[in-house]
Short mmCIF file of C-alpha atoms and ligand atoms in Angstrom, two decimals:
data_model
loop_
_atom_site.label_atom_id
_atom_site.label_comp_id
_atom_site.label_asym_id
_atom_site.label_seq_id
_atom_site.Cartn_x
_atom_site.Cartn_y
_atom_site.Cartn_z
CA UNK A 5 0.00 0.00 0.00
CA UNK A 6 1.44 3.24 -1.30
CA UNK A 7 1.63 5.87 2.17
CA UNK A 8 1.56 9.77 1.88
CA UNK A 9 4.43 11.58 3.73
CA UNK A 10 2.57 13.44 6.35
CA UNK A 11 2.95 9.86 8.51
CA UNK A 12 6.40 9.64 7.91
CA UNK A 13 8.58 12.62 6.40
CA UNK A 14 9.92 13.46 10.01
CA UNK A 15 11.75 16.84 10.31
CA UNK A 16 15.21 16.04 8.77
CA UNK A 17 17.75 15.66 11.37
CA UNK A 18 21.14 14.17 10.22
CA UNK A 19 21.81 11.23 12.95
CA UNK A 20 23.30 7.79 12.48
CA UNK A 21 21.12 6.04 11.13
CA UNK A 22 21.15 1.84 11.79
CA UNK A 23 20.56 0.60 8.13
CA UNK A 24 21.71 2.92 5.11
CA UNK A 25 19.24 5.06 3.39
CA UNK A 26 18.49 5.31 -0.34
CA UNK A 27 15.97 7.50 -1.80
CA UNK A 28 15.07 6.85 -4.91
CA UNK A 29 13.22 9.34 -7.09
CA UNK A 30 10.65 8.48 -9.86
CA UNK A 31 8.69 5.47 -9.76
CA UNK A 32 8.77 4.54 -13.43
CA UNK A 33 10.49 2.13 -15.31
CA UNK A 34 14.16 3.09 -14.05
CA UNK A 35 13.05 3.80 -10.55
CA UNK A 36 10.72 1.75 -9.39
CA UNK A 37 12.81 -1.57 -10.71
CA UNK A 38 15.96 0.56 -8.80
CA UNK A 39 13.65 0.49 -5.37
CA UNK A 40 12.75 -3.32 -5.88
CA UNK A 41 16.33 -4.62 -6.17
CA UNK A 42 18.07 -2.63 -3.31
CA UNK A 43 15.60 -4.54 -1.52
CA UNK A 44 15.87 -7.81 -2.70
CA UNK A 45 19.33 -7.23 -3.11
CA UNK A 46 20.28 -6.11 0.83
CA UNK A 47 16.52 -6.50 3.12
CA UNK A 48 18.62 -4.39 5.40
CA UNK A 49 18.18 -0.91 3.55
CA UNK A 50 15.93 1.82 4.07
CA UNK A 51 14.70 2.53 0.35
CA UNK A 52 11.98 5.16 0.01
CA UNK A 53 10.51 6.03 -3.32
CA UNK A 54 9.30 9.33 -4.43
CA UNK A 55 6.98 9.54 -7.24
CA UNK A 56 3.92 12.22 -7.33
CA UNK A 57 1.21 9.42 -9.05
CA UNK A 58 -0.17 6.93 -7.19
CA UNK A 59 -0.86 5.24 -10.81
CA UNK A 60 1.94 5.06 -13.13
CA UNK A 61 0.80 4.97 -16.95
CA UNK A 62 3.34 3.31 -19.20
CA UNK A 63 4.70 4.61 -22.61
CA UNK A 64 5.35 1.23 -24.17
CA UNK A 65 2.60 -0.13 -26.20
CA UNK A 66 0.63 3.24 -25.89
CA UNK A 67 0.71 3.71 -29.55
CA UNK A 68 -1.74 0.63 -29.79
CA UNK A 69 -3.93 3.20 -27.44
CA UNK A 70 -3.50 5.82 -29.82
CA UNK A 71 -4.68 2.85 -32.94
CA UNK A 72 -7.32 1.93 -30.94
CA UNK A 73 -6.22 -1.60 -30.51
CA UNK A 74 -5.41 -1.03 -26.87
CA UNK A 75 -7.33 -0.02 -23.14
CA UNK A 76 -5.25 2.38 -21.19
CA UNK A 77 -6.05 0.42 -18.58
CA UNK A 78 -3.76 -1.78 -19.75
CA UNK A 79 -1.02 0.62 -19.31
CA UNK A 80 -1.74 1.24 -15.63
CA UNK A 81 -0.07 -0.10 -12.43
CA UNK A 82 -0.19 0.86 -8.81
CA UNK A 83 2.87 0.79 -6.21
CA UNK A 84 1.27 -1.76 -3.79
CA UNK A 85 3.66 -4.46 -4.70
CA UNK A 86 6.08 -2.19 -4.40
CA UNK A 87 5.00 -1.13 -0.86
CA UNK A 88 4.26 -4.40 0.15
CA UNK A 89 7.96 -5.34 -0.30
CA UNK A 90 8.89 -3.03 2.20
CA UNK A 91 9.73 -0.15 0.13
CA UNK A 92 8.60 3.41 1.68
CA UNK A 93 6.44 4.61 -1.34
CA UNK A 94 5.77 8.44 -0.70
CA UNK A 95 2.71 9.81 -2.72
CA UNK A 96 4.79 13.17 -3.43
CA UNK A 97 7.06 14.84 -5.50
CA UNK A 98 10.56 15.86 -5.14
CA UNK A 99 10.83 19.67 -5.02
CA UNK A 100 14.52 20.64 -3.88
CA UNK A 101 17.66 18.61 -3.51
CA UNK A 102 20.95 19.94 -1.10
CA UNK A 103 23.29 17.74 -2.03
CA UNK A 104 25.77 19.19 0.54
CA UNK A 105 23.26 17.99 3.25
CA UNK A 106 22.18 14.91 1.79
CA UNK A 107 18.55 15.90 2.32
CA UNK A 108 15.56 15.88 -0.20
CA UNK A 109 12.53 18.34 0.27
CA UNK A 110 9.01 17.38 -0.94
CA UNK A 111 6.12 19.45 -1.93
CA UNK A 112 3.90 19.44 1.48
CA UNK A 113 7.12 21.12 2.75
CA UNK A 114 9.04 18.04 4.97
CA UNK A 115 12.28 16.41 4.22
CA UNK A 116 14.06 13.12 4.15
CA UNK A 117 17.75 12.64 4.53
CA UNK A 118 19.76 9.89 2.05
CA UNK A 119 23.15 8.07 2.63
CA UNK A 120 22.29 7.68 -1.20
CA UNK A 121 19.93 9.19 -3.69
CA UNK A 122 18.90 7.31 -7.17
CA UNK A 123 17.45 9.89 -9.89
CA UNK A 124 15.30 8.97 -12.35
CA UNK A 125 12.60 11.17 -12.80
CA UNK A 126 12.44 10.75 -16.79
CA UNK A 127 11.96 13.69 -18.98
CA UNK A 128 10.16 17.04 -19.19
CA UNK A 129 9.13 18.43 -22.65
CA UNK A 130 11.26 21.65 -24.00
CA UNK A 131 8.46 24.10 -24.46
CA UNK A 132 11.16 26.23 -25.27
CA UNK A 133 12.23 25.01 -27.95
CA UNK A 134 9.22 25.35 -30.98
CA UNK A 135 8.26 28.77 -31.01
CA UNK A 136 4.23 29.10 -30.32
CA UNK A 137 4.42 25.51 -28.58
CA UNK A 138 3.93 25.64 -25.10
CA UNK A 139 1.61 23.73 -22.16
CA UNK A 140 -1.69 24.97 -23.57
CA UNK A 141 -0.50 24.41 -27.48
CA UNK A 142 -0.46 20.74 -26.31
CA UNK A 143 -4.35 20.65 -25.28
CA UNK A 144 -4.91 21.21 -29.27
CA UNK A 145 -1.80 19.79 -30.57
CA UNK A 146 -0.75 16.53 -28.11
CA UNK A 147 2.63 15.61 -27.96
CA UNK A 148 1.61 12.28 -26.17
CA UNK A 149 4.90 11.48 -25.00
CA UNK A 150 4.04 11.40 -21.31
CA UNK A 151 1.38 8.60 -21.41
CA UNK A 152 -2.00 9.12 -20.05
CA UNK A 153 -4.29 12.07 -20.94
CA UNK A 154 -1.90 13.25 -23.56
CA UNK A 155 -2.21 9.62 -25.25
CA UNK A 156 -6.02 9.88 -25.04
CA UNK A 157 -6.35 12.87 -26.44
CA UNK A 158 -4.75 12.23 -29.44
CA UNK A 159 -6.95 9.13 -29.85
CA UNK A 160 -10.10 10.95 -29.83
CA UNK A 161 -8.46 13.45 -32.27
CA UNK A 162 -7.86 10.92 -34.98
CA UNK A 163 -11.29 8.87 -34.28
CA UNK A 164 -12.78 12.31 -34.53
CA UNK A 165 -11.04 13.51 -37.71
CA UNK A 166 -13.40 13.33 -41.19
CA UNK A 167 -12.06 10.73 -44.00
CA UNK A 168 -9.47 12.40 -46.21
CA UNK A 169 -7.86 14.49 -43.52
CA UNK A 170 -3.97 14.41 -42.28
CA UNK A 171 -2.11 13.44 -39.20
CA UNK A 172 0.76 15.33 -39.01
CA UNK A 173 3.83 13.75 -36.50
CA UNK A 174 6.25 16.68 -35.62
CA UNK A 175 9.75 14.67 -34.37
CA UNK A 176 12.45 16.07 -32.89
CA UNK A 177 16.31 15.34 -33.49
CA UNK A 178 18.11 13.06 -31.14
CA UNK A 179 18.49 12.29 -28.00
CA UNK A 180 14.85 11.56 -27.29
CA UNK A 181 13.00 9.35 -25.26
CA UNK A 182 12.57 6.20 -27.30
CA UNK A 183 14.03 7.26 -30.78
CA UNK A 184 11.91 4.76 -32.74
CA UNK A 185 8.53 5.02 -31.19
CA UNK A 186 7.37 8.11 -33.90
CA UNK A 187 7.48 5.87 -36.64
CA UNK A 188 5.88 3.02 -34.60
CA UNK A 189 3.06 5.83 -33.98
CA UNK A 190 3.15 6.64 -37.73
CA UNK A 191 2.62 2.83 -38.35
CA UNK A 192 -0.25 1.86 -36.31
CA UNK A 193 -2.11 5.70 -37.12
CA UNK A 194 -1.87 4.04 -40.60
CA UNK A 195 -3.30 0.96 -39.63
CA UNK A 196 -6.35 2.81 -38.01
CA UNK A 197 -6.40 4.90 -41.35
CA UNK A 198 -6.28 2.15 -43.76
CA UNK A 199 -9.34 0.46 -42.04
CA UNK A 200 -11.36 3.45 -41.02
CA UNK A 201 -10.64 6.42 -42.74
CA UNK A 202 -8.68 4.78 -46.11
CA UNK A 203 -8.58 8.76 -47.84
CA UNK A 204 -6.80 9.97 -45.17
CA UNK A 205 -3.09 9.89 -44.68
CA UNK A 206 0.18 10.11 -41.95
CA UNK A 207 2.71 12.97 -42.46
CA UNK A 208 6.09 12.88 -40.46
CA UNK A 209 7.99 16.16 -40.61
CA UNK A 210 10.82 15.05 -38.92
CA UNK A 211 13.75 16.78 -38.05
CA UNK A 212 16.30 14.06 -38.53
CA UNK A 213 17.61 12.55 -42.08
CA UNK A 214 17.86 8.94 -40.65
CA UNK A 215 16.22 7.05 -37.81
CA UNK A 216 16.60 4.31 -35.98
CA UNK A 217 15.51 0.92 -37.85
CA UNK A 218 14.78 2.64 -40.76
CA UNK A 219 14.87 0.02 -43.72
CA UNK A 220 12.81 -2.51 -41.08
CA UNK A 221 10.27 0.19 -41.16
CA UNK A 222 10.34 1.69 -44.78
CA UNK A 223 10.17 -1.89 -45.83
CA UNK A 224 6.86 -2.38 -43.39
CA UNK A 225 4.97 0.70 -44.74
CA UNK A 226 5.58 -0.15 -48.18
CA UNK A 227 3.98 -3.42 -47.41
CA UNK A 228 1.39 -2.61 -45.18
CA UNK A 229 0.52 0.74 -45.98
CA UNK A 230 1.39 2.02 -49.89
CA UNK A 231 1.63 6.14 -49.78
CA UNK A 232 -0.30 6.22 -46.94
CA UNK A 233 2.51 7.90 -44.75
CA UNK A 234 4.56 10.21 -46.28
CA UNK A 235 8.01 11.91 -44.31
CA UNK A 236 9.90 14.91 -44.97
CA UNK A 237 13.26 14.41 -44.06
CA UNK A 238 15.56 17.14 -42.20
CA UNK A 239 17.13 17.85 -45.41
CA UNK A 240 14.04 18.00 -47.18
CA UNK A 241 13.12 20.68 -44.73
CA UNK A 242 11.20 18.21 -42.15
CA UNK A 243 12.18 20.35 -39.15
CA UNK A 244 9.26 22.17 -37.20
CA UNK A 245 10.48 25.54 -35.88
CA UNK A 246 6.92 27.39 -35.36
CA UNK A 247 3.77 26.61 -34.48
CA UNK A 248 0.39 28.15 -34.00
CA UNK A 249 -2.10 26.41 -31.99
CA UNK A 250 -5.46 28.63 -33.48
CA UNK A 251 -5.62 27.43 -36.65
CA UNK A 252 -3.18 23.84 -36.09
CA UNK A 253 -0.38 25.36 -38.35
CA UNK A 254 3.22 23.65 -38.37
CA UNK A 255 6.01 25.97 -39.96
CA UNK A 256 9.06 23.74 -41.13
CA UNK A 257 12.38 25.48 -42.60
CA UNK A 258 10.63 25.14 -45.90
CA UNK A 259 6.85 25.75 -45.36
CA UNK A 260 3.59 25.82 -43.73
CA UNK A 261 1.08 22.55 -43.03
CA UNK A 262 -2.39 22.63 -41.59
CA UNK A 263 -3.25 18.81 -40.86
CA UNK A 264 -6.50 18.20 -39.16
CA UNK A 265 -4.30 16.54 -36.31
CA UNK A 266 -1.38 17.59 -35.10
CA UNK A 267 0.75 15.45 -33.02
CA UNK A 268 3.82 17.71 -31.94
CA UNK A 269 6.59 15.85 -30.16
CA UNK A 270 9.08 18.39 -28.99
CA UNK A 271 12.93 18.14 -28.05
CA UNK A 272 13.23 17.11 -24.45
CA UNK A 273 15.68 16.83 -21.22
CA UNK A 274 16.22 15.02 -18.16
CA UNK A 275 13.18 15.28 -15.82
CA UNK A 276 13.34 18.96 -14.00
CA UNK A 277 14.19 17.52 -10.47
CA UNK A 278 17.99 16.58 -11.59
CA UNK A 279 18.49 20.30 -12.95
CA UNK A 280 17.39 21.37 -9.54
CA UNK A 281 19.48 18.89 -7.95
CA UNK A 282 22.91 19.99 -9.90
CA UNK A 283 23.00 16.51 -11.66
CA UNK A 284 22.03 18.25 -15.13
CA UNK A 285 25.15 19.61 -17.63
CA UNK A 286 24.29 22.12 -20.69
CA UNK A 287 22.77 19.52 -22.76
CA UNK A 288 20.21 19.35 -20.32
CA UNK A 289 20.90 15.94 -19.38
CA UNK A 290 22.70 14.17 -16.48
CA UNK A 291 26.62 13.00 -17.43
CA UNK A 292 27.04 9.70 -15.01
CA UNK A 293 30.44 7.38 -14.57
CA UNK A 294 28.88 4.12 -16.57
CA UNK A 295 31.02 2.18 -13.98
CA UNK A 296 28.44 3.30 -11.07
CA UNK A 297 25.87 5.54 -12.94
CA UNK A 298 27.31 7.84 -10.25
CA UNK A 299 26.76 12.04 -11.14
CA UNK A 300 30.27 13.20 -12.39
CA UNK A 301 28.56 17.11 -10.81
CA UNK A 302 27.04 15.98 -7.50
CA UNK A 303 28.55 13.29 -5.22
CA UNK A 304 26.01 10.76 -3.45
CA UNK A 305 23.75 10.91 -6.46
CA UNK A 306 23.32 8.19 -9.13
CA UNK A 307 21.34 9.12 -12.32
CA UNK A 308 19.58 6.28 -14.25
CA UNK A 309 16.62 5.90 -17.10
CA UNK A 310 16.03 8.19 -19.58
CA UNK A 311 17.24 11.57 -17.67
CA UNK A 312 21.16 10.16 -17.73
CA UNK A 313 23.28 10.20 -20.72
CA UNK A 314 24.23 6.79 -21.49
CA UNK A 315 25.97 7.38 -24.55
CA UNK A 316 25.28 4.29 -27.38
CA UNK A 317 22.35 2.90 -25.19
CA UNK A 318 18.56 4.25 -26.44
CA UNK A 319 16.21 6.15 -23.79
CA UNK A 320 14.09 3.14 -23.24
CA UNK A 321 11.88 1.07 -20.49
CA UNK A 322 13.97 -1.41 -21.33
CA UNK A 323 17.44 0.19 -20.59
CA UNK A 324 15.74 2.32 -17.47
CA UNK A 325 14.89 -0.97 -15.91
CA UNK A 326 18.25 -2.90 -16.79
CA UNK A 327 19.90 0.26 -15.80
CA UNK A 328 17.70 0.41 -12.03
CA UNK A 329 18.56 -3.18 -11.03
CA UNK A 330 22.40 -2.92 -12.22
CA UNK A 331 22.47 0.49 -9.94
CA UNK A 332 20.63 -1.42 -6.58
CA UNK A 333 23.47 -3.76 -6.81
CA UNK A 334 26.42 -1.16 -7.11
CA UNK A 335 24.89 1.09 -4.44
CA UNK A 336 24.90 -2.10 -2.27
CA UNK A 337 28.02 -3.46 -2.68
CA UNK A 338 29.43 0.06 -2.24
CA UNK A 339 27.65 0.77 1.23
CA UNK A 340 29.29 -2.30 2.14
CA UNK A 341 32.71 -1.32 1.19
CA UNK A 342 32.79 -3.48 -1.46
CA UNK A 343 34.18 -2.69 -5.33
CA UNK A 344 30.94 -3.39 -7.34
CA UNK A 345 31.41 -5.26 -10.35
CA UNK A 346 31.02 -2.77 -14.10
CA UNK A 347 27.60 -3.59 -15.22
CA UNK A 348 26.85 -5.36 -18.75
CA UNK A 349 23.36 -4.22 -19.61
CA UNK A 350 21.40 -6.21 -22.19
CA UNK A 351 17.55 -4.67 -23.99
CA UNK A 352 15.25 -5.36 -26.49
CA UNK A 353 13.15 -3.23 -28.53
CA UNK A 354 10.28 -3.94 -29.87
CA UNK A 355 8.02 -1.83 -32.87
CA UNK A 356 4.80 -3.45 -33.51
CA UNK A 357 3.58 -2.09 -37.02
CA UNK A 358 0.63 -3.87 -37.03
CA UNK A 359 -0.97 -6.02 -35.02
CA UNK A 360 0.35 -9.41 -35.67
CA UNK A 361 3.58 -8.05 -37.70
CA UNK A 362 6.62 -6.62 -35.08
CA UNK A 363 10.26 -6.50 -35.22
CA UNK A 364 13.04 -5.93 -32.77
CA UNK A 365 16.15 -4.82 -32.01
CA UNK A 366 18.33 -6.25 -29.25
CA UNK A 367 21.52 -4.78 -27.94
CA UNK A 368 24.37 -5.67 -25.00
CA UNK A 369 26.17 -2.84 -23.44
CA UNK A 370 29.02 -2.15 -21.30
CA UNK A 371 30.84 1.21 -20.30
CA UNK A 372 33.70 2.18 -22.69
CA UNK A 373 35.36 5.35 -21.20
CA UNK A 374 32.97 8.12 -20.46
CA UNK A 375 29.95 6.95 -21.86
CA UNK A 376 28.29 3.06 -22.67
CA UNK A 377 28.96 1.99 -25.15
CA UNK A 378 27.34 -1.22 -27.79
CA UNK A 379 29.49 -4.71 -27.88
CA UNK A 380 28.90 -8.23 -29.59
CA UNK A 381 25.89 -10.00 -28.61
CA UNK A 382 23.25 -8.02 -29.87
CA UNK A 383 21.20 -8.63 -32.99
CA UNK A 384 18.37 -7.02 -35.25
CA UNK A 385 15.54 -8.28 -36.83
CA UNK A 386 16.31 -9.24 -40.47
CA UNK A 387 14.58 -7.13 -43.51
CA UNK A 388 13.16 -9.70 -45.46
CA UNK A 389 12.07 -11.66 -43.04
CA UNK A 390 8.41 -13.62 -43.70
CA UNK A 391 5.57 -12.41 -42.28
CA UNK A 392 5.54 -15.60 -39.62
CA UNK A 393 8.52 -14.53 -38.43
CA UNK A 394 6.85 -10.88 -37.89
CA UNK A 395 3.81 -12.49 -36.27
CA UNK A 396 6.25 -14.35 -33.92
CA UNK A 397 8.04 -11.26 -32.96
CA UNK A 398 4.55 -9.44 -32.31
CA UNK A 399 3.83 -12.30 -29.59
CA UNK A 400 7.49 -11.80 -28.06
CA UNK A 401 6.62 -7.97 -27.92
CA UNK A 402 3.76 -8.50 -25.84
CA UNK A 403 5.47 -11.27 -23.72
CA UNK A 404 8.36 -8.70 -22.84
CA UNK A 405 6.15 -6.72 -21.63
CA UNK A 406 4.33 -8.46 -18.93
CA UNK A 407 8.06 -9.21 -17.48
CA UNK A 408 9.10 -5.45 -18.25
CA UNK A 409 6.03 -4.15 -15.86
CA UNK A 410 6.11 -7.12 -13.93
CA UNK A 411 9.61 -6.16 -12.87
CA UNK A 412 9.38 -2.74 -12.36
CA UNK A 413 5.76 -2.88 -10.52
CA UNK A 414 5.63 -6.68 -9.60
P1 LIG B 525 9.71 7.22 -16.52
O1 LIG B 525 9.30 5.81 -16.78
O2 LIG B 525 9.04 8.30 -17.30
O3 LIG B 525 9.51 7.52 -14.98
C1 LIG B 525 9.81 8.78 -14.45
C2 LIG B 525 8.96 8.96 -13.20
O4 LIG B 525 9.53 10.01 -12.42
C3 LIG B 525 7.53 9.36 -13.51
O5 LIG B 525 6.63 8.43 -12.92
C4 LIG B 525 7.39 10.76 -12.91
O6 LIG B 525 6.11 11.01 -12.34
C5 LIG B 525 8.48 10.73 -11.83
N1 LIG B 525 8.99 12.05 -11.46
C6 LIG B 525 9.39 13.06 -12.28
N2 LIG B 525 9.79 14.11 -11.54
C7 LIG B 525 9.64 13.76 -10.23
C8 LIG B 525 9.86 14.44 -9.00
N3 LIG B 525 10.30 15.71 -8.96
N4 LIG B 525 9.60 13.78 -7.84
C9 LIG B 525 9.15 12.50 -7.86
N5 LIG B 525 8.91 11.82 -9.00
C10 LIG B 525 9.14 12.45 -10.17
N6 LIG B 525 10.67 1.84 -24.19
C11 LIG B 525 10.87 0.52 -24.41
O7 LIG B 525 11.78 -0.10 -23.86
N7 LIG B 525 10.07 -0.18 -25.29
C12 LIG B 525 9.02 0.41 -25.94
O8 LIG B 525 8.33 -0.24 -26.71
C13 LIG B 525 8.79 1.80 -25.70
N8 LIG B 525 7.77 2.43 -26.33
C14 LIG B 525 7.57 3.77 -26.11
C15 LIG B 525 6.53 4.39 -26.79
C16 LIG B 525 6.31 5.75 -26.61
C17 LIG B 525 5.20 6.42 -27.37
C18 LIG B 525 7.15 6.49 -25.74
C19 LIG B 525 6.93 7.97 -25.53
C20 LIG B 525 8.17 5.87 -25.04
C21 LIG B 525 8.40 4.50 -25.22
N9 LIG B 525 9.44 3.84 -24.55
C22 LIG B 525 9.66 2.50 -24.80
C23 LIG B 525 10.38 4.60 -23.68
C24 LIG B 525 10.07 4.46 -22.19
O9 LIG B 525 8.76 4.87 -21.89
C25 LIG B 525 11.05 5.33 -21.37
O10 LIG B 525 12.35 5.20 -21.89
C26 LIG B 525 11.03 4.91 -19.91
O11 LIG B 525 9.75 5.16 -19.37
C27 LIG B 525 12.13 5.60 -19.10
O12 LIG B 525 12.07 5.23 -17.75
P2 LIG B 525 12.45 6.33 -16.62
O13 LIG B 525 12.36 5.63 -15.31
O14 LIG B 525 13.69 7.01 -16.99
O15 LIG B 525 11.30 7.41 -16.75
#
């Protein structure tokens, strides 16, 4: 059972404390598998976890929300596992960090104090960064990269929209939270199109000349989908600088669009708390030691999921959660006095296109100098494979995610 902190966010008083304590903050994919494993991995610790929502929706898989193939309910878990493992789940968020005094301050005013603090409170969306595109833009144009409202939104946009009309998919350049998931979105709008709505068509203005499992894709839509999605390439003049929210207007380096929906994704950063905590550089992410996923700017503080840069290893569920349990174990092998071992992190990614017809993309991962970087072991799917071999990877997709959320919420 998931407690608030007025029961137990005592006034912080730094005191010796019997067993170590670890806050972690964020209970998504990173953080909540991070609070599980310090756990499992030493019963001994005193792990609290932070996280505002008492119901955490998931970004994997919300695209088939988006299609209409999928309940969000489906996305949805609670922190009652969590709890139940002896976790301290605090129904608030983080709102200051002193890393000099170890000591975390939440929103209803009280503190905690850390021996250790895990970060991984995701990202927040640059509203800085397309001029006219700010929170209220997003109630007409959804950016649906936060699952949850955003994601239904955009749903009842497209079932809403009249036959013959365009979805337009604004994407940013690199790094991004999951860098293939906007043609993965493009791919199962189309589906929805193709069935519902066959006049009607996807246009990606995307800000990048090459993405990530391009042919697999390319290959997919011409199969599936014939000129229903068209994409204007960064050199084509894809990139959205300007928008106007009255009258659903994109502006690109090279022109103007008016789609009936407009799905604006814009460049992001590491989640706002690990600016405010001193873990963020001028990228606006968090540089880490891959050894530890230790801050190289505050000490005490490890930085995991999609708010650290991890160099060759994509902003996914997948890495957040490999990336969470890796970090329990250095943190308690260090407390100990131990030297922890350097991690090798393994992740799959899977784009379903349509239902029945996925493919994947599997990597290993170890640090190389500053950053991680990709070594042998990893694989991806092959282009011409047959369509039962697409059908089989669709089932895998789905099975990795019941032991994705399964580990992360139990
Ligand atoms: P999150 O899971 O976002 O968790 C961050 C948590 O921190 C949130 O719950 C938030 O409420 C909390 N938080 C933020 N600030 C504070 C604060 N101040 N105090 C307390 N808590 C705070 N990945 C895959 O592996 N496979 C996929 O198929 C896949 N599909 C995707 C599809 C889409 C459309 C999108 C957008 C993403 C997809 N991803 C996928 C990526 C995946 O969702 C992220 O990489 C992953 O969620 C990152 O985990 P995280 O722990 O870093 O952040």
């Amino acid at each position: 059972m998931a407690v608030t902190a007025g029961a137990l966010a005592l006034p912080y008083v730094a005191h010796a404390q019997a067993s170590a304590r670890v806050i972690v903050i964020g209970g998504g994919f990173g953080g909540a598998s991070c609070a599980r494993a310090l756990r499992k991995v030493d019963p001994k610790l005193d792990v609290t976890l932070i996280e505002p929502n008492a119901t955490f929706t998931s970004c994997p898989l919300s695209n088939e929300v988006i299609a209409g193939l999928r309940d969000i309910a489906a996305q949805q878990f609670t922190y009652g596992k969590i709890a139940a493992e002896g976790v301290r789940v605090i129904a608030q968020a983080a709102s200051a960090i002193d890393p000099q005094a170890h000591k975390v301050t939440l929103t209803d005013g009280s503190a905690l104090a850390y021996d250790r603090l895990v970060l991984s409170p995701g990202i927040h969306l640059d509203f800085k960064a397309i001029q006219g595109y700010d929170e209220a833009a997003a109630d007409k144009m959804p950016h649906a990269w936060k699952a949850g409202a955003q994601t239904l939104l955009l749903r009842k946009q497209i079932e809403a929209m009249d036959d013959g009309g365009v979805v337009a998919i604004a994407v940013p350049a690199n790094p991004i939270r999951c860098p293939p998931a906007p043609y993965e979105r493009a791919s199962l709008i189309a589906h929805y199109l193709k069935a519902n709505k066959p006049r009607s068509k996807v246009l990606i203005l995307d800000a990048k000349d090459e993405f990530s499992q391009q042919r697999l894709f390319e290959q997919a839509w011409s199969a599936l989908y014939g000129g229903l999605i068209e994409r204007i390439p960064l050199s084509q003049g894809g990139r959205v600088t300007e928008i106007n929210p009255a009258d659903l207007t994109i502006i690109t380096e090279f022109g103007n669009y008016n789609p009936q929906v407009a799905n604006v994704i814009p460049p992001q950063k590491a989640g706002r708390i690990a600016a405010a905590a001193g873990a963020a550089d001028h990228t606006g992410w968090c540089p880490i030691d891959p050894k530890t996923f230790a801050s190289k700017l505050v000490s005490d503080v490890h930085v995991i999921g999609d708010a650290c840069l991890g160099g060759g290893i994509p902003k996914s569920a997948a890495a957040a959660q490999a990336q969470g349990k890796a970090c329990a174990a250095i943190i308690a092998a260090q407390l100990v006095g131990k030297t922890p071992e350097s991690p090798t992190l393994t992740g799959v990614c899977y784009n379903t296109v349509a239902p029945g017809y996925a493919f994947s993309l599997a990597g290993v991962y170890q640090p190389k100098g500053e950053i991680f970087g990709e070594v042998e072991g990893g694989s991806t799917s092959p282009v011409d494979a047959p369509r039962e071999v697409r059908a089989k990877e669709a089932d895998a997709a789905i099975a990795w995610y019941k032991t994705l959320t399964v580990g992360a919420f139990g």
